[in-house]
Tab-separated table of C-alpha atoms and ligand atoms in Angstrom:
chain	number	residue	atom	x	y	z
A	8	MET	CA	0.062	-0.152	-0.100
A	9	THR	CA	0.942	3.631	-0.479
A	10	LEU	CA	0.368	6.358	2.085
A	11	PRO	CA	0.549	9.938	1.581
A	12	ALA	CA	3.664	11.388	3.016
A	13	PRO	CA	3.098	13.328	6.598
A	14	SER	CA	2.830	16.709	5.221
A	15	ARG	CA	0.666	18.025	7.674
A	16	PRO	CA	1.416	18.835	11.445
A	17	LEU	CA	0.334	16.272	13.518
A	18	THR	CA	-2.881	17.049	15.217
A	19	ARG	CA	-2.971	14.920	17.953
A	20	ALA	CA	-1.219	15.168	21.120
A	21	PRO	CA	1.910	12.836	21.837
A	22	ASN	CA	1.116	9.497	23.560
A	23	PRO	CA	4.364	8.950	25.868
A	24	ARG	CA	5.658	5.226	24.704
A	25	SER	CA	8.709	3.462	24.701
A	26	LEU	CA	11.054	2.873	21.620
A	27	HIS	CA	13.784	-0.044	21.038
A	28	VAL	CA	15.384	-0.224	17.614
A	29	MET	CA	17.929	-2.970	16.622
A	30	THR	CA	19.961	-2.231	14.188
A	31	TRP	CA	22.134	-4.733	11.691
A	32	GLY	CA	24.019	-3.875	8.598
A	33	CYS	CA	25.566	-0.865	6.991
A	34	GLN	CA	26.342	2.629	8.488
A	35	MET	CA	22.853	3.534	6.196
A	36	ASN	CA	21.080	1.304	8.333
A	37	ALA	CA	22.705	2.865	11.571
A	38	TYR	CA	21.562	6.348	9.894
A	39	ASP	CA	18.333	5.493	9.265
A	40	SER	CA	17.304	3.887	12.236
A	41	GLY	CA	18.441	6.748	14.439
A	42	ARG	CA	16.130	9.234	11.534
A	43	MET	CA	13.189	6.727	12.543
A	44	ALA	CA	13.525	7.533	16.063
A	45	ASP	CA	13.625	11.050	15.073
A	46	ILE	CA	10.371	10.975	13.035
A	47	LEU	CA	8.941	9.057	16.377
A	48	ARG	CA	10.041	11.368	19.316
A	49	PRO	CA	7.465	13.861	18.229
A	50	LEU	CA	4.518	11.199	18.610
A	51	GLY	CA	6.085	10.912	22.006
A	52	PHE	CA	8.020	7.359	21.641
A	53	THR	CA	11.241	7.573	23.733
A	54	PRO	CA	14.325	5.491	23.075
A	55	VAL	CA	14.912	2.860	25.636
A	56	PRO	CA	17.728	0.579	25.808
A	57	THR	CA	15.958	-2.936	26.183
A	58	PRO	CA	13.388	-4.514	23.702
A	59	ASP	CA	10.800	-4.474	26.848
A	60	ALA	CA	8.860	-1.475	24.413
A	61	ASP	CA	5.901	-0.550	22.967
A	62	LEU	CA	7.176	-0.608	19.749
A	63	VAL	CA	10.263	-2.725	18.529
A	64	ILE	CA	11.650	-1.905	14.932
A	65	LEU	CA	14.260	-4.460	13.494
A	66	ASN	CA	16.255	-2.630	10.748
A	67	THR	CA	17.674	-5.158	8.961
A	68	CYS	CA	20.700	-6.215	6.341
A	69	HIS	CA	20.036	-8.684	3.346
A	70	ILE	CA	23.756	-8.471	2.021
A	71	ARG	CA	24.751	-12.146	2.951
A	72	GLU	CA	22.924	-15.173	3.505
A	73	ARG	CA	21.778	-15.718	6.871
A	74	ALA	CA	20.338	-12.528	7.495
A	75	ALA	CA	16.696	-13.805	7.383
A	76	ASP	CA	17.725	-16.526	9.802
A	77	LYS	CA	19.176	-14.095	12.304
A	78	LEU	CA	16.314	-11.606	11.680
A	79	PHE	CA	13.467	-14.603	12.171
A	80	SER	CA	15.584	-16.236	15.175
A	81	GLU	CA	15.175	-12.782	16.912
A	82	LEU	CA	11.485	-12.654	15.665
A	83	GLY	CA	10.883	-15.511	17.643
A	84	ARG	CA	12.752	-13.911	20.963
A	85	LEU	CA	10.291	-11.075	20.388
A	86	ARG	CA	7.089	-13.123	20.056
A	87	THR	CA	7.304	-14.731	23.868
A	88	LEU	CA	8.238	-11.034	24.984
A	89	LYS	CA	4.926	-9.718	22.846
A	90	GLU	CA	3.107	-12.426	24.551
A	91	ALA	CA	4.035	-11.804	27.857
A	92	ARG	CA	3.838	-7.545	28.250
A	93	PRO	CA	0.576	-6.102	29.904
A	94	GLY	CA	0.331	-3.218	27.407
A	95	GLY	CA	1.489	-5.290	24.280
A	96	MET	CA	3.922	-4.923	21.872
A	97	LEU	CA	4.242	-3.760	18.004
A	98	ILE	CA	6.883	-5.369	16.080
A	99	ALA	CA	7.405	-3.464	12.796
A	100	VAL	CA	10.406	-5.156	10.397
A	101	ALA	CA	12.649	-2.605	8.233
A	102	GLY	CA	15.463	-2.057	5.937
A	103	CYS	CA	16.510	-4.358	3.586
A	104	VAL	CA	15.256	-7.845	4.074
A	105	ALA	CA	11.716	-6.094	4.537
A	106	GLN	CA	12.322	-4.624	1.162
A	107	ALA	CA	13.221	-8.162	-0.038
A	108	GLU	CA	10.992	-10.595	1.534
A	109	GLY	CA	7.864	-8.374	1.957
A	110	ALA	CA	4.920	-10.326	2.356
A	111	GLU	CA	7.066	-13.539	3.344
A	112	ILE	CA	8.073	-11.988	6.831
A	113	LEU	CA	4.480	-11.958	7.469
A	114	ALA	CA	3.537	-15.141	6.142
A	115	ARG	CA	5.982	-16.454	8.487
A	116	ALA	CA	5.721	-14.262	11.310
A	117	PRO	CA	1.901	-13.710	11.870
A	118	TYR	CA	2.878	-11.499	15.084
A	119	VAL	CA	5.021	-8.846	13.281
A	120	ASP	CA	2.877	-5.481	12.838
A	121	LEU	CA	4.242	-3.561	10.078
A	122	VAL	CA	7.002	-4.259	7.466
A	123	MET	CA	8.273	-0.945	5.630
A	124	GLY	CA	11.219	-1.022	3.094
A	125	SER	CA	14.226	1.026	3.140
A	126	GLN	CA	12.219	4.044	1.404
A	127	ALA	CA	9.140	4.098	3.520
A	128	TYR	CA	10.137	4.529	7.061
A	129	HIS	CA	9.351	8.564	6.248
A	130	ARG	CA	5.953	7.229	6.229
A	131	LEU	CA	6.473	6.133	9.578
A	132	PRO	CA	3.387	8.343	11.400
A	133	ALA	CA	1.008	7.472	8.574
A	134	LEU	CA	1.939	3.765	8.791
A	135	LEU	CA	1.408	3.632	12.346
A	136	ASP	CA	-1.984	5.259	11.768
A	137	ALA	CA	-2.782	2.580	9.508
A	138	LEU	CA	-2.190	0.146	11.668
A	139	SER	CA	-3.968	1.724	14.740
A	140	LEU	CA	-7.514	2.018	12.256
A	141	SER	CA	-7.443	-1.589	11.178
A	142	GLY	CA	-5.899	-3.533	13.919
A	143	ALA	CA	-4.128	-5.764	10.833
A	144	PRO	CA	-0.668	-6.195	10.016
A	145	VAL	CA	0.714	-2.990	7.273
A	146	ILE	CA	3.391	-3.799	4.916
A	147	ASP	CA	4.509	-0.512	2.693
A	148	THR	CA	7.464	-2.152	0.231
A	149	ASP	CA	6.965	0.521	-2.361
A	150	PHE	CA	9.472	2.640	-4.002
A	151	PRO	CA	8.057	5.972	-3.916
A	152	ALA	CA	8.175	9.018	-6.642
A	153	GLU	CA	9.068	11.380	-3.438
A	154	GLN	CA	12.587	11.113	-2.227
A	155	LYS	CA	12.454	10.294	1.702
A	156	PHE	CA	14.643	12.771	2.455
A	157	ASP	CA	12.715	15.515	1.474
A	158	HIS	CA	10.219	14.575	4.039
A	159	LEU	CA	12.328	13.714	7.039
A	160	PRO	CA	12.300	15.915	10.146
A	161	SER	CA	14.369	18.822	10.682
A	162	ASP	CA	14.829	18.074	14.407
A	163	GLN	CA	17.260	15.791	14.783
A	164	ALA	CA	18.957	14.142	17.949
A	165	SER	CA	22.815	14.619	18.682
A	166	GLN	CA	25.200	12.052	17.144
A	167	GLY	CA	27.829	13.359	19.404
A	168	PRO	CA	31.199	14.636	18.131
A	169	ILE	CA	31.026	12.073	14.926
A	170	ALA	CA	28.062	12.258	12.721
A	171	PHE	CA	26.723	10.843	9.297
A	172	LEU	CA	25.299	12.221	7.391
A	173	ALA	CA	22.946	10.113	4.087
A	174	ILE	CA	23.823	12.141	0.866
A	175	GLN	CA	23.140	9.576	-1.448
A	176	GLU	CA	21.560	6.431	-1.476
A	177	GLY	CA	20.833	3.640	-3.723
A	178	CYS	CA	22.608	2.200	-6.654
A	179	ASP	CA	22.777	1.818	-10.476
A	180	LYS	CA	26.020	-0.496	-10.469
A	181	PHE	CA	24.386	-3.868	-10.494
A	182	CYS	CA	27.616	-5.864	-9.203
A	183	THR	CA	26.202	-9.428	-9.876
A	184	PHE	CA	26.757	-10.678	-6.749
A	185	CYS	CA	24.914	-7.874	-4.906
A	186	VAL	CA	21.516	-7.066	-3.421
A	187	VAL	CA	21.578	-3.196	-2.785
A	188	PRO	CA	20.113	-2.435	-6.299
A	189	TYR	CA	17.077	-4.189	-5.309
A	190	THR	CA	16.894	-3.249	-1.922
A	191	ARG	CA	18.024	0.406	-2.281
A	192	GLY	CA	16.250	1.292	-5.508
A	193	ALA	CA	17.944	3.313	-7.781
A	194	GLU	CA	20.845	6.045	-7.517
A	195	GLN	CA	19.216	9.196	-5.760
A	196	SER	CA	21.332	12.601	-4.608
A	197	ARG	CA	20.046	15.062	-1.920
A	198	PRO	CA	20.489	18.547	-2.838
A	199	ALA	CA	23.056	20.181	-1.962
A	200	ALA	CA	21.324	22.909	0.310
A	201	ALA	CA	19.342	20.321	2.337
A	202	ILE	CA	23.278	18.461	2.863
A	203	LEU	CA	24.452	21.836	3.901
A	204	ALA	CA	21.232	22.408	6.225
A	205	GLU	CA	21.811	19.071	7.717
A	206	ALA	CA	25.562	19.785	8.402
A	207	ARG	CA	25.350	22.604	9.970
A	208	ARG	CA	22.321	21.350	12.135
A	209	LEU	CA	24.287	18.513	13.189
A	210	VAL	CA	27.280	20.952	13.977
A	211	ALA	CA	24.847	22.999	16.330
A	212	LEU	CA	24.242	19.598	18.027
A	213	GLY	CA	27.788	18.788	18.359
A	214	ALA	CA	29.573	17.248	15.627
A	215	ARG	CA	32.715	17.977	14.902
A	216	GLU	CA	33.293	15.643	11.853
A	217	ILE	CA	30.873	14.376	9.606
A	218	ALA	CA	30.936	11.316	7.784
A	219	LEU	CA	28.819	11.525	4.311
A	220	LEU	CA	27.197	8.157	3.616
A	221	GLY	CA	25.821	6.694	0.237
A	222	GLN	CA	25.783	3.125	-1.281
A	223	ASN	CA	28.000	5.199	-3.902
A	224	VAL	CA	28.503	7.811	-2.180
A	225	ASN	CA	31.153	9.369	-5.016
A	226	ALA	CA	28.691	8.943	-7.450
A	227	TRP	CA	26.871	12.280	-5.409
A	228	HIS	CA	25.735	14.886	-7.873
A	229	GLY	CA	23.574	18.025	-7.555
A	230	ASP	CA	21.843	21.046	-7.797
A	231	GLY	CA	23.915	23.523	-5.829
A	232	PRO	CA	22.371	26.532	-4.288
A	233	ASP	CA	24.439	28.504	-7.095
A	234	GLY	CA	22.265	26.795	-9.843
A	235	LYS	CA	25.386	25.105	-11.146
A	236	SER	CA	25.330	21.413	-10.507
A	237	TRP	CA	27.716	20.405	-8.391
A	238	SER	CA	30.150	17.299	-7.515
A	239	LEU	CA	31.232	15.467	-4.593
A	240	ALA	CA	34.684	17.607	-4.492
A	241	ARG	CA	32.306	20.817	-4.538
A	242	LEU	CA	30.137	19.587	-1.726
A	243	LEU	CA	33.138	18.856	-0.021
A	244	ALA	CA	34.430	22.347	-0.491
A	245	ALA	CA	31.097	24.245	0.813
A	246	LEU	CA	30.778	21.860	3.900
A	247	ALA	CA	34.633	22.618	4.766
A	248	GLU	CA	33.388	26.279	5.175
A	249	ILE	CA	31.624	25.724	8.184
A	250	ASN	CA	33.600	27.164	10.939
A	251	ASP	CA	33.184	24.706	13.790
A	252	LEU	CA	33.242	21.527	11.777
A	253	ALA	CA	36.976	20.435	11.615
A	254	ARG	CA	36.936	16.946	9.720
A	255	LEU	CA	35.227	15.537	6.761
A	256	ARG	CA	34.835	11.657	5.686
A	257	TYR	CA	33.108	9.807	2.726
A	258	THR	CA	32.186	6.527	2.345
A	259	THR	CA	31.209	4.232	0.467
A	260	SER	CA	33.104	5.194	-2.743
A	261	HIS	CA	33.211	3.054	-6.033
A	262	PRO	CA	36.361	3.384	-7.868
A	263	ARG	CA	34.642	3.931	-11.661
A	264	ASP	CA	33.434	7.272	-9.738
A	265	MET	CA	36.736	8.522	-7.956
A	266	SER	CA	36.793	11.514	-10.180
A	267	ALA	CA	39.775	13.610	-10.705
A	268	ASP	CA	38.488	16.833	-8.973
A	269	LEU	CA	37.515	14.492	-5.585
A	270	ILE	CA	41.255	12.803	-6.154
A	271	ALA	CA	42.330	16.282	-5.969
A	272	ALA	CA	40.143	17.389	-2.682
A	273	HIS	CA	42.314	14.879	-1.177
A	274	ARG	CA	45.014	17.840	-1.320
A	275	THR	CA	43.440	20.760	-1.530
A	276	ASN	CA	40.179	20.459	1.102
A	277	SER	CA	42.321	20.232	4.760
A	278	LYS	CA	39.168	19.016	6.521
A	279	LEU	CA	38.853	16.053	4.485
A	280	MET	CA	40.556	13.356	6.510
A	281	PRO	CA	43.835	11.250	4.923
A	282	PHE	CA	41.871	7.989	5.155
A	283	LEU	CA	39.452	6.150	2.467
A	284	HIS	CA	37.475	3.216	1.926
A	285	LEU	CA	37.811	2.226	-1.730
A	286	PRO	CA	36.371	-1.333	-2.365
A	287	VAL	CA	37.917	-3.173	-4.791
A	288	GLN	CA	36.502	-6.903	-4.316
A	289	SER	CA	38.916	-8.707	-6.205
A	290	GLY	CA	42.647	-8.483	-7.719
A	291	SER	CA	41.826	-10.766	-11.098
A	292	ASP	CA	40.871	-9.005	-14.155
A	293	LEU	CA	38.372	-12.072	-15.436
A	294	ILE	CA	36.556	-11.801	-11.723
A	295	LEU	CA	36.061	-8.212	-11.872
A	296	ALA	CA	34.517	-8.135	-15.457
A	297	ALA	CA	32.347	-11.294	-14.010
A	298	MET	CA	31.223	-9.169	-10.865
A	299	ASN	CA	30.145	-6.618	-13.485
A	300	ARG	CA	32.652	-4.031	-11.439
A	301	ARG	CA	33.180	-2.225	-14.836
A	302	HIS	CA	36.723	-1.712	-13.787
A	303	ASN	CA	39.742	-3.071	-14.108
A	304	VAL	CA	43.085	-3.919	-11.422
A	305	ASP	CA	44.890	-1.327	-13.089
A	306	LEU	CA	42.279	1.570	-13.134
A	307	PHE	CA	42.499	0.694	-8.924
A	308	ARG	CA	46.289	0.981	-9.229
A	309	ARG	CA	46.585	4.199	-10.833
A	310	ILE	CA	43.591	5.888	-8.705
A	311	THR	CA	45.418	4.834	-5.299
A	312	ALA	CA	48.413	5.877	-6.692
A	313	GLU	CA	46.846	9.385	-7.705
A	314	LEU	CA	45.373	9.449	-4.283
A	315	ARG	CA	48.894	8.736	-2.573
A	316	ALA	CA	50.844	11.199	-5.035
A	317	ASN	CA	47.975	14.139	-3.852
A	318	ARG	CA	47.727	13.297	-0.092
A	319	PRO	CA	51.258	10.979	0.871
A	320	ASP	CA	49.841	10.251	4.180
A	321	ILE	CA	46.546	8.502	3.024
A	322	ALA	CA	45.552	5.536	4.770
A	323	LEU	CA	43.436	3.154	2.526
A	324	SER	CA	40.856	0.473	3.162
A	325	SER	CA	39.109	-1.515	1.406
A	326	ASP	CA	36.374	-4.800	0.735
A	327	PHE	CA	37.064	-7.882	-0.680
A	328	ILE	CA	34.857	-10.970	-1.790
A	329	VAL	CA	36.756	-14.613	-2.273
A	330	GLY	CA	35.260	-17.449	-3.919
A	331	PHE	CA	33.041	-15.688	-6.456
A	332	PRO	CA	31.602	-18.195	-9.335
A	333	GLY	CA	34.446	-19.035	-11.451
A	334	GLU	CA	37.508	-17.725	-8.559
A	335	THR	CA	40.560	-20.130	-10.069
A	336	GLU	CA	43.586	-20.166	-7.410
A	337	ALA	CA	45.249	-17.614	-9.960
A	338	ASP	CA	42.551	-15.282	-9.492
A	339	PHE	CA	42.445	-15.835	-6.137
A	340	GLN	CA	46.695	-15.247	-5.975
A	341	ALA	CA	46.233	-12.145	-8.015
A	342	THR	CA	43.604	-10.783	-5.089
A	343	MET	CA	46.937	-11.831	-3.040
A	344	ARG	CA	49.118	-9.776	-4.858
A	345	LEU	CA	47.444	-6.565	-5.088
A	346	VAL	CA	46.681	-6.701	-1.691
A	347	ALA	CA	50.549	-6.842	-1.152
A	348	GLU	CA	51.279	-4.328	-3.331
A	349	THR	CA	48.722	-1.569	-2.409
A	350	GLY	CA	49.091	-1.781	1.411
A	351	PHE	CA	45.701	-1.454	3.258
A	352	ALA	CA	45.518	-0.223	6.745
A	353	LEU	CA	42.314	-2.003	7.086
A	354	ALA	CA	40.076	-4.078	5.187
A	355	TYR	CA	36.678	-6.249	5.327
A	356	SER	CA	36.956	-9.535	3.630
A	357	PHE	CA	33.937	-11.928	2.833
A	358	LYS	CA	32.978	-15.098	1.498
A	359	TYR	CA	30.751	-14.948	-1.690
A	360	SER	CA	27.504	-15.564	-0.708
A	361	ARG	CA	24.689	-16.438	-3.167
A	362	ARG	CA	22.098	-13.917	-2.988
A	363	PRO	CA	18.859	-15.402	-4.180
A	364	GLY	CA	17.870	-13.213	-7.762
A	365	THR	CA	20.858	-11.808	-7.939
A	366	PRO	CA	22.701	-13.253	-11.747
A	367	ALA	CA	25.690	-14.532	-9.903
A	368	ALA	CA	23.653	-17.156	-7.583
A	369	ASP	CA	22.475	-19.162	-10.924
A	370	ALA	CA	26.701	-19.141	-12.042
A	371	PRO	CA	27.073	-22.966	-12.741
A	372	ASP	CA	30.813	-22.553	-11.486
A	373	GLN	CA	30.103	-22.178	-7.782
A	374	VAL	CA	33.140	-22.460	-5.519
A	375	PRO	CA	32.934	-24.863	-2.808
A	376	GLU	CA	33.046	-24.143	0.526
A	377	PRO	CA	36.372	-25.335	2.040
A	378	VAL	CA	37.696	-23.667	-0.493
A	379	LYS	CA	36.398	-20.381	-0.050
A	380	ASN	CA	37.474	-21.244	3.461
A	381	ALA	CA	40.972	-21.542	2.970
A	382	ARG	CA	41.156	-18.656	0.887
A	383	LEU	CA	39.488	-16.287	3.199
A	384	GLN	CA	41.755	-17.439	5.804
A	385	GLU	CA	44.954	-16.675	3.621
A	386	LEU	CA	43.438	-12.944	2.624
A	387	GLN	CA	42.875	-12.376	6.049
A	388	ALA	CA	45.771	-13.241	7.685
A	389	LEU	CA	47.620	-11.308	5.416
A	390	LEU	CA	45.350	-8.405	6.089
A	391	ARG	CA	45.294	-8.611	9.592
A	392	LEU	CA	49.608	-8.297	9.437
A	393	GLN	CA	49.027	-5.303	7.040
A	394	GLN	CA	46.477	-3.546	9.402
A	395	ASP	CA	48.982	-4.262	12.701
A	396	ASP	CA	52.157	-2.913	10.325
A	397	PHE	CA	49.838	-0.204	10.164
A	398	ASN	CA	48.834	0.348	13.521
A	399	ARG	CA	52.503	-0.466	14.777
A	400	ALA	CA	54.017	2.277	12.594
A	401	GLN	CA	52.158	4.949	14.340
A	402	ILE	CA	53.956	4.664	17.212
A	403	GLY	CA	56.188	7.866	17.908
A	404	GLN	CA	53.750	9.507	15.522
A	405	GLN	CA	52.098	13.062	16.253
A	406	PHE	CA	48.349	13.497	15.193
A	407	ASP	CA	45.013	15.373	16.468
A	408	VAL	CA	42.328	13.168	18.120
A	409	LEU	CA	39.114	14.102	17.967
A	410	PHE	CA	37.816	12.770	21.862
A	411	THR	CA	34.631	11.364	22.010
A	412	GLY	CA	33.934	10.450	25.479
A	413	PRO	CA	35.527	8.720	28.445
A	414	GLY	CA	37.380	5.548	28.246
A	415	ARG	CA	36.663	2.322	29.488
A	416	HIS	CA	38.816	2.746	32.185
A	417	PRO	CA	38.712	5.346	35.181
A	418	GLY	CA	40.796	7.961	34.163
A	419	GLN	CA	41.038	7.629	30.803
A	420	PHE	CA	39.430	9.272	27.824
A	421	ALA	CA	38.799	8.149	23.540
A	422	GLY	CA	38.720	9.245	20.510
A	423	ARG	CA	39.546	8.726	16.768
A	424	SER	CA	42.403	9.017	14.723
A	425	PRO	CA	42.553	10.492	11.517
A	426	TYR	CA	42.762	7.243	10.154
A	427	LEU	CA	39.445	6.398	12.227
A	428	GLN	CA	41.741	4.329	14.804
A	429	PRO	CA	40.604	4.029	18.296
A	430	VAL	CA	43.180	6.220	20.680
A	431	ILE	CA	43.048	6.279	24.330
A	432	VAL	CA	44.987	8.782	26.803
A	433	GLU	CA	45.212	8.870	30.577
A	434	ALA	CA	43.606	12.046	31.016
A	435	SER	CA	41.257	14.292	32.943
A	436	THR	CA	41.491	17.257	31.070
A	437	LEU	CA	39.526	16.875	28.054
A	438	ARG	CA	35.719	17.377	26.983
A	439	THR	CA	33.725	15.654	24.551
A	440	GLY	CA	34.358	16.940	21.268
A	441	GLN	CA	37.652	18.223	21.852
A	442	ILE	CA	40.468	17.924	19.068
A	443	ALA	CA	43.871	17.809	21.020
A	444	PRO	CA	47.085	16.637	19.863
A	445	VAL	CA	48.718	13.408	20.913
A	446	ARG	CA	51.748	11.112	20.524
A	447	VAL	CA	51.260	7.504	20.042
A	448	THR	CA	53.065	5.235	22.715
A	449	GLU	CA	51.925	1.906	22.210
A	450	ALA	CA	49.878	-0.160	19.161
A	451	ASN	CA	47.065	-2.483	19.926
A	452	PRO	CA	45.235	-4.666	17.113
A	453	ASN	CA	42.363	-2.587	17.399
A	454	SER	CA	43.707	1.025	19.413
A	455	LEU	CA	46.395	2.888	20.255
A	456	MET	CA	47.465	4.237	23.195
A	457	ALA	CA	48.782	7.816	23.471
A	458	ILE	CA	49.790	10.520	25.641
A	459	LEU	CA	48.854	14.631	24.673
A	460	ASP	CA	51.443	16.198	23.342
A	461	HIS	CA	51.578	19.304	25.221
A	462	THR	CA	54.728	20.712	22.767
A	463	HIS	CA	52.784	20.514	19.758
A	464	ASP	CA	50.010	22.002	21.558
A	465	ARG	CA	52.465	24.867	22.689
A	466	ARG	CA	53.550	25.204	19.065
A	467	GLU	CA	50.330	25.484	17.917
A	468	HIS	CA	49.684	28.357	20.189
A	469	GLN	CA	52.533	30.252	19.705
A	470	ALA	CA	52.035	30.130	16.104
A	471	ALA	CA	48.262	31.127	16.325
B	27	SAH	N1	28.372	-0.013	-2.279
B	27	SAH	C1	29.603	-0.623	-1.650
B	27	SAH	C2	29.192	-1.690	-0.897
B	27	SAH	C3	28.327	-2.760	-0.716
B	27	SAH	S1	27.966	-3.799	0.193
B	27	SAH	C4	30.282	-0.829	-2.896
B	27	SAH	O1	30.060	-0.745	-3.781
B	27	SAH	O2	31.369	-1.536	-2.203
B	27	SAH	C5	29.392	-3.862	1.222
B	27	SAH	C6	30.233	-4.932	1.023
B	27	SAH	O3	29.675	-6.065	1.250
B	27	SAH	C7	30.554	-5.149	-0.489
B	27	SAH	O4	31.958	-4.323	-0.867
B	27	SAH	C8	31.452	-6.619	-0.843
B	27	SAH	O5	32.434	-6.570	-0.391
B	27	SAH	C9	30.530	-7.220	0.006
B	27	SAH	N2	29.282	-8.270	-0.272
B	27	SAH	C10	27.908	-7.460	-1.030
B	27	SAH	N3	27.547	-8.656	-1.928
B	27	SAH	C11	27.750	-9.581	-1.026
B	27	SAH	C12	27.418	-11.153	-0.909
B	27	SAH	N4	26.600	-11.734	-2.272
B	27	SAH	N5	28.832	-12.501	-0.871
B	27	SAH	C13	29.926	-11.392	-0.021
B	27	SAH	N6	30.306	-10.350	0.226
B	27	SAH	C14	29.107	-9.697	-0.898
B	28	SF4	FE1	26.550	-3.711	-4.697
B	28	SF4	FE2	27.961	-2.923	-6.536
B	28	SF4	FE3	26.342	-1.271	-5.958
B	28	SF4	FE4	27.787	-1.609	-3.903
B	28	SF4	S1	28.400	-0.948	-6.416
B	28	SF4	S2	25.877	-1.406	-3.850
B	28	SF4	S3	28.968	-3.960	-4.750
B	28	SF4	S4	25.903	-3.242	-6.602
B	29	F3S	FE1	22.945	-4.440	4.264
B	29	F3S	FE2	20.852	-3.089	2.989
B	29	F3S	FE3	23.055	-1.647	3.848
B	29	F3S	S1	21.832	-5.115	2.987
B	29	F3S	S2	24.733	-3.601	3.944
B	29	F3S	S3	21.891	-2.834	4.776
B	29	F3S	S4	22.351	-1.441	2.347
């Protein structure tokens, strides 16, 4: 069913209720969960930390197998809670599994009240109205003509010093392994003015770093406030003019859309952090072609070389898939060579997972599970070494850390390095949102220990 977007202000008084949102999947899903809470706040919903709540939303991911199994086992647990709860409970399934499976979810779990796809959550108030009127389960998995983002409320909860901002959604690339073009729909870019307004709001709420999000974020292009067509590099330049905003990132990029002006922005835009997540998936041209990635290994090599020429301290991160249909040992070794020659600070690697409805799922030459397991282990061992090397190379280095709050132990404060590493210092004088120079003293597998670097600090003050 399609319901109108909520263009009118709510007339009824808010009814105090509790809300619990569980989120799986990518940063876009995490952003969406935050925005759902923003939409529901004026209706009286307050987030609570446990699923003992009046409304529970499961924001799901469909990227690899077993996502649906995970959903149904979670739903089983919620059903017991729902039946035992005196005030009852509304259960909503949102996100990419909801988009892909739709009515099947209600067929298998009839105690679910609401199924809404990834493009429907701005209609949550209307969907809840429909639910309370009819009492029957409601399903909305349409891709509406209107842009979801245009209908989101402007009063947002603070995300803290590090905030996410969705600027682009959907994908037109159709890699043969991937469900995203089906679950998120066609590529859509938000207008620059809306993005700049949201960025200013986030900064007013305490953000010092903003990560721009999109399934294909560097395909973003939009009408600028000056009437001209803007590229992502131009948008990043405009965002860099916001005074209290200190750091910018964007994720996830596709090699095909790494334009020359975006690469140059890594030199010219001083707020752009020296870290880029650029998935390559495979180091074999044959596999890249079979994946329909529409670029070869050489393009990836040239992009990384140009990025490093523009920003010598840039650190790279990537995604890899092993055991894609038809992948031979030689193809896999080509991936190992590309990793060895590129050097990644961080990387995510996955076994190919057959996704129903995607072209590669029906390929005859599926790679046996034990082979996939062995390749994944070999690749992950190399990536682990590279990550450890990268972290160890930071020992003795000085850089600015954006502090996000107290650490796990008393007296500690934690923050993020320019390369996204968690950094921990012993200090009592820091505040959340502060950016301060440190010197790294110790590298652990997933974090760095550091001391505040007062010498560096003094130099900065003298220069100022
Ligand atoms: N839009 C991004 C990310 C897409 S999903 C991009 O184009 O890179 C995140 C990662 O999940 C992908 O980069 C890919 O490595 C992995 N992935 C997607 N589909 C998969 C599948 N069917 N099996 C295994 N890994 C997959
Ligand atoms: Fe999926 Fe490929 Fe689109 Fe990334 S570019 S979301 S991997 S189809
Ligand atoms: Fe998963 Fe959907 Fe994100 S499938 S990775 S939640 S776009």
